[in-house]
């Protein structure tokens, strides 16, 4: 392990007034641009940012989080020989005494449930995909499919917390918060970390989410994800109250700025200047955010590309269009959560409806990013918090089965900036139960994501309660084979 | 210390054994949890303290008094009932086959079809029904003016020659008064009764319960009429003859051959509907009855004595109310030591199932020794913590108090006094304050008073550029503190300034204004999935009382750096963001507060814009405005007033924000303009900053 460099100071102790006060040159617009989300850049007592550590391949991330855990067996991890083992008991040699959840530990049998869906090879790369993903099939040559991800947690909340923060227990910053902290923002009028959530259109089990999953943990709270919601106020409290026109707001803010400037003249506290700048940013957001979320000027072809759901605000498809627009505007970390992948029972019906929600818009997003030249420096990640079991939870019939939580192996894919396209990495055993080759623990995934953004995961550090913390904590190895 | 859960601490002199030694103090509670996932119950594991309000105490005392009285009356009544007319009752009971009177059947229907009625006897003829017709109703007039019980009689149809048996299943049975459609909505409460020759009450009950698939089933045969008796728990009275309507829902499982049905009634008292077993006892000579049998008879009479029944019901109601009131009392849980301490082990690498060395309760070895002669339990630990020979607790505490007033602790790392924590800026001061704190008997109020009245705290917060360059963070304390207020203080202050704050103490959490849709996006389908905003005073309580849901914490609080409350946080970040500006400008909390502050300015600030705005400025900042400041605000007000004057609907719309109503006598343009000025005041850097 490379020695951890203790930061010269605790950024939480460093106030903006100090930061600005120490800047040798005057504070111009450029410095204020970073104030919306001033990436404290590792060692901010020098003005020169130390991050990124090396030239990044990706400048931003779009994280398509499939909450509830999609079944790798029915989408990506093709196991043709399982058809012959329909309803056979899962061999103990495969299970290896693994702890089961309370939902299936009481089951008398663990019958093998082969996927009901047909798989085919697609694209030049010949990657296997199930019939549930016809649109993903079109863009499969852009993807790096990792079939050997594995996690430590077996339940949704700790597993999602682990995936996002590198720890099953609450209190650590999420990936987006780390990036906001480390790299700051590129767009002064928008937050660095935006979160959008969609509910399933079908009647499937939607596990709850938790604000901590996009929280800043012990990092300063301005790094936490800002939730964009459908409706009148995409960002909370964005609209002026009734009766306050833009003109009246401007007049009021001008008076406020005058008074705050007078205060600054008297007290010389740079914090006052910061506040003045934040009010101006707020005013600019009142214009920039509605402009961003207004899809009415998108051509009809956009909605055709993203599919029928994309014209309904708040759907995953509409959020995918917004993700592209956010990426175009330089937002650092764009995270979508689509809920409803928790198919303990009626998996065939549930997963069909989930794929209806997500397949076409996901593919459309990749396609558009490619067309607009954004995919080269945008890292896209698709995946959930764990996988699902090869054995059926509940009754197994020819047409129906369910699958329980499975942390030992599952599939995600990555695409874009810094990632090798058109490859499959990692391999599971014949039952998609254990990893046969090239395991990728969550910490390795996170280390690799940071690497794409030009960050050495061992050097993005924050000291808290006397200890240096990293997203990957004391773990993480770069998965070099998936890098360009 | 948490680091040492899995291994010896890397930087501080804390061993893993130290960790589990401390753990052992608390790993000693007999708490087992109460209730399960599927059946939670509201009672808590003892020991706990009940903390009833005086009103609840009073209510409980009254209820208990009433219960004592009622029990006394019940005891007296029991004696009277049983002794008074035993002989007379037994005479009547012995002769008892209840005199069921034939009733006049007025009409009958199956579904929408009317059914034939066969006289004599008023027998309703039920033909083979189509599968979709499952409801049979009949209306009768009884010869009495009061009805205490009815008997339903079922038999094969007299002309049914095709079969000699048939099964009828009644899944639901309802009896209503037939005088008016209104009365039909209220079914008469029925109690099934077991009588000689009729169906057992337990079978009849299946026609009364709401359970699906549960029905009273009888097999009809040619030589037999099946009977079912039901007592009316409310006696049906009429000035004339009573009319009732019977409704039967038939179970859908079998196709019935034709059968017939009638209803008869009686007005005998409930205790004369004597079941066969009681009848058998009563028919024995008194001397031959066993004690058990005598009790059986007494119990029967008591159970069917109307006055006794009413009183028993009253006693049961009182007990239920006492129980409910008791459960409504807030409690505080108390920790109890186990008689025999639970063995505690070092857990290898922190894994719950990997037990290592056995340890006993002990304090970390590098800290002052545990007090001799004190028990090694939580009491001993508490005494050790605050022992004058242990300086750490007092130092940590006064440092936090210092932080709460000065914004930064004397030791900046309030959460870490270990080797990786920062050294104090003023070590002698910290020590002196710690000793002073111990000397004044750990009196927090006294310590706060000492701090706020100190010359250091009362300094001006202004700083020359030179001083700022030397000491940007004010660690040397050459000036007074200046920093933004906390999330809670900002809101509470705005409410207080405007006069909206409700200063009530205590009680459950409240739900102030909150953006809609936030819960729905993330919560699962079960449980309270939406935020239901509170009413009236609940909107204006101190933020201390604001409802907190950890998965969706109050967004306005988060924006101002309130922690998520998932982990213990003794030092908050202090950020400045545009989301804070949007919150203070547009959150209904602050729009309404600004309107209230405007009204207060107009009410208390004299007659001119100058004097009113001066008053508002004083309220928001605690000082008089300078003339330049006042001039900006007054000019702004004039412009805003003129603007609203020309757009009265806009002014009116602004004044509708919030649950409180605006004085209708006020001039909308004027008030709206003052509201905008008040909003400016509440958004001033100075207003949300302590200096």
XYZ file of C-alpha atoms in Angstrom, chain A residues 1 4 6 10 12-18 22 35-36 99 169-171 191 196-199 205-222 224 226-230 235-245 247-249 251-256 258-260 262-263 266-272 274-275 278-279 281-283 285-286 339 463-468 474, chain B residues 3 11 352 412-413 415-416 420-422 460-463 465 468 472-473 479 482-484 515 517-525 550-553 555-556 558-561 564 566-569 571-588 591 617 623 626 628-629 632-633 636-637 639-640 643-644 647 650-651 653-654 656-657 676 679-680 683-686 688-689 691:
192
model
C 0.000 0.000 0.000
C -1.215 7.708 2.942
C -1.839 13.035 5.828
C -8.656 19.330 7.651
C -13.699 21.003 7.328
C -11.595 23.338 9.390
C -10.736 25.423 6.406
C -13.324 28.039 5.810
C -13.909 29.690 2.545
C -12.795 32.943 4.037
C -9.466 31.361 4.692
C -5.010 33.231 1.243
C -18.096 28.323 -4.845
C -21.313 26.652 -5.798
C -25.736 -18.055 4.628
C -22.811 1.128 7.855
C -24.226 4.606 7.588
C -22.062 7.668 7.898
C -25.003 21.336 -8.538
C -33.175 11.508 -9.903
C -35.444 8.709 -8.743
C -38.098 6.788 -10.649
C -40.631 4.253 -9.476
C -41.820 -4.717 -5.144
C -40.077 -1.338 -4.754
C -37.588 -1.386 -1.899
C -37.185 1.898 -0.045
C -34.231 4.163 -0.693
C -32.523 6.382 1.813
C -31.132 9.915 1.560
C -27.841 8.670 2.969
C -27.224 6.815 -0.291
C -26.464 10.160 -1.904
C -25.421 11.854 1.318
C -22.108 13.559 2.047
C -21.399 11.580 5.218
C -18.684 13.407 7.100
C -17.779 15.598 4.124
C -19.171 19.143 4.224
C -22.843 18.806 3.438
C -22.694 20.908 0.285
C -24.478 15.795 -0.935
C -29.283 17.346 -4.913
C -32.507 15.574 -5.711
C -34.222 16.707 -8.902
C -37.935 15.988 -8.791
C -40.543 16.104 -11.518
C -34.898 21.704 -7.141
C -36.460 22.379 -3.769
C -37.695 25.930 -3.228
C -36.582 26.957 -6.717
C -39.663 28.938 -7.667
C -40.446 32.343 -6.329
C -43.585 32.551 -4.226
C -46.784 33.632 -6.011
C -46.832 37.339 -6.715
C -43.027 37.626 -6.860
C -42.127 38.119 -10.491
C -38.407 41.607 -11.818
C -39.473 41.932 -8.193
C -37.069 39.201 -7.149
C -35.044 44.262 -7.257
C -35.160 42.596 -3.865
C -31.874 40.751 -4.433
C -30.219 43.990 -5.565
C -31.214 45.635 -2.302
C -30.036 42.598 -0.372
C -26.277 46.382 -1.442
C -26.888 45.817 2.254
C -24.572 42.821 2.394
C -22.198 47.525 3.225
C -21.781 44.869 5.870
C -17.629 47.282 7.700
C -16.575 43.760 8.779
C -14.269 42.568 6.011
C -15.438 39.005 6.544
C -14.966 37.097 3.251
C -17.849 34.841 4.279
C -20.136 37.785 3.456
C -19.405 34.201 -0.385
C -22.983 34.654 0.675
C -24.454 32.306 -3.447
C -27.522 34.513 -3.764
C -25.982 31.703 -8.066
C -29.398 30.936 -6.656
C -30.862 33.564 -8.948
C -30.273 28.597 -10.994
C -33.815 29.899 -11.107
C -36.618 1.052 -8.250
C -9.593 12.998 7.864
C -12.441 12.592 10.281
C -12.426 11.726 13.943
C -8.691 11.269 13.938
C -8.603 8.839 11.029
C -7.999 9.148 7.318
C -8.182 0.216 3.221
C -11.696 1.507 15.783
C -2.803 5.781 16.861
C -20.034 -11.371 16.269
C -10.862 22.234 17.353
C -11.430 18.471 17.037
C -14.860 14.717 18.663
C -11.238 13.604 19.067
C -4.675 12.556 16.145
C -6.812 15.312 17.591
C -5.605 18.884 17.580
C -16.500 43.087 18.610
C -16.431 40.605 15.701
C -14.883 43.133 13.328
C -11.341 42.475 12.274
C -7.359 43.035 7.331
C -7.520 38.648 9.603
C -8.128 34.107 9.687
C -9.978 31.612 11.851
C -12.085 39.374 18.250
C -18.717 35.508 13.790
C -20.364 32.507 12.089
C -23.625 31.438 10.499
C -42.180 20.016 0.069
C -43.494 14.248 -3.120
C -40.214 13.637 -1.286
C -41.424 10.658 0.715
C -43.246 9.039 -2.167
C -40.106 8.803 -4.299
C -38.149 6.732 -1.822
C -40.358 4.970 0.720
C -41.783 1.502 0.173
C -45.461 0.786 -0.134
C -34.034 9.243 8.962
C -34.520 7.998 5.419
C -35.932 11.386 4.361
C -34.701 14.017 6.804
C -34.733 18.939 3.524
C -34.536 22.531 4.751
C -30.139 19.338 5.611
C -29.508 22.346 3.401
C -28.205 24.186 6.451
C -25.864 21.360 7.481
C -28.643 12.948 9.122
C -27.625 8.229 11.749
C -24.287 8.662 13.425
C -23.343 10.778 16.397
C -22.136 14.199 15.223
C -19.248 19.041 15.089
C -21.216 20.154 12.073
C -19.852 21.475 8.840
C -20.793 25.068 8.076
C -21.338 25.625 4.374
C -22.737 28.422 2.237
C -24.720 27.327 -0.796
C -27.303 28.661 -3.240
C -29.776 26.071 -1.955
C -29.726 27.921 1.349
C -30.565 31.146 -0.452
C -33.462 29.464 -2.282
C -34.726 28.079 0.999
C -34.722 31.416 2.814
C -36.243 33.207 -0.177
C -38.971 30.774 -1.201
C -39.814 28.216 1.477
C -43.404 28.939 2.626
C -42.604 33.716 3.017
C -34.280 46.004 11.054
C -29.202 47.102 16.146
C -27.404 53.208 9.527
C -27.429 54.375 4.183
C -28.958 51.002 5.053
C -31.759 51.295 0.585
C -34.650 49.605 2.328
C -36.797 49.508 -2.122
C -40.083 49.556 -0.262
C -40.526 50.883 -5.514
C -42.105 47.621 -4.411
C -45.177 47.948 -8.279
C -47.793 46.107 -6.222
C -50.651 44.783 -9.756
C -49.929 39.776 -7.380
C -49.895 41.390 -3.942
C -51.345 36.143 -4.131
C -48.173 36.763 -2.145
C -51.959 33.877 0.616
C -48.787 31.892 1.308
C -40.677 41.874 0.595
C -37.884 38.962 3.510
C -34.825 41.075 2.666
C -32.060 37.066 4.299
C -29.386 39.530 5.445
C -26.048 37.932 6.103
C -26.123 39.696 9.421
C -28.418 34.632 10.002
C -24.931 35.229 11.370
C -21.600 38.360 15.658
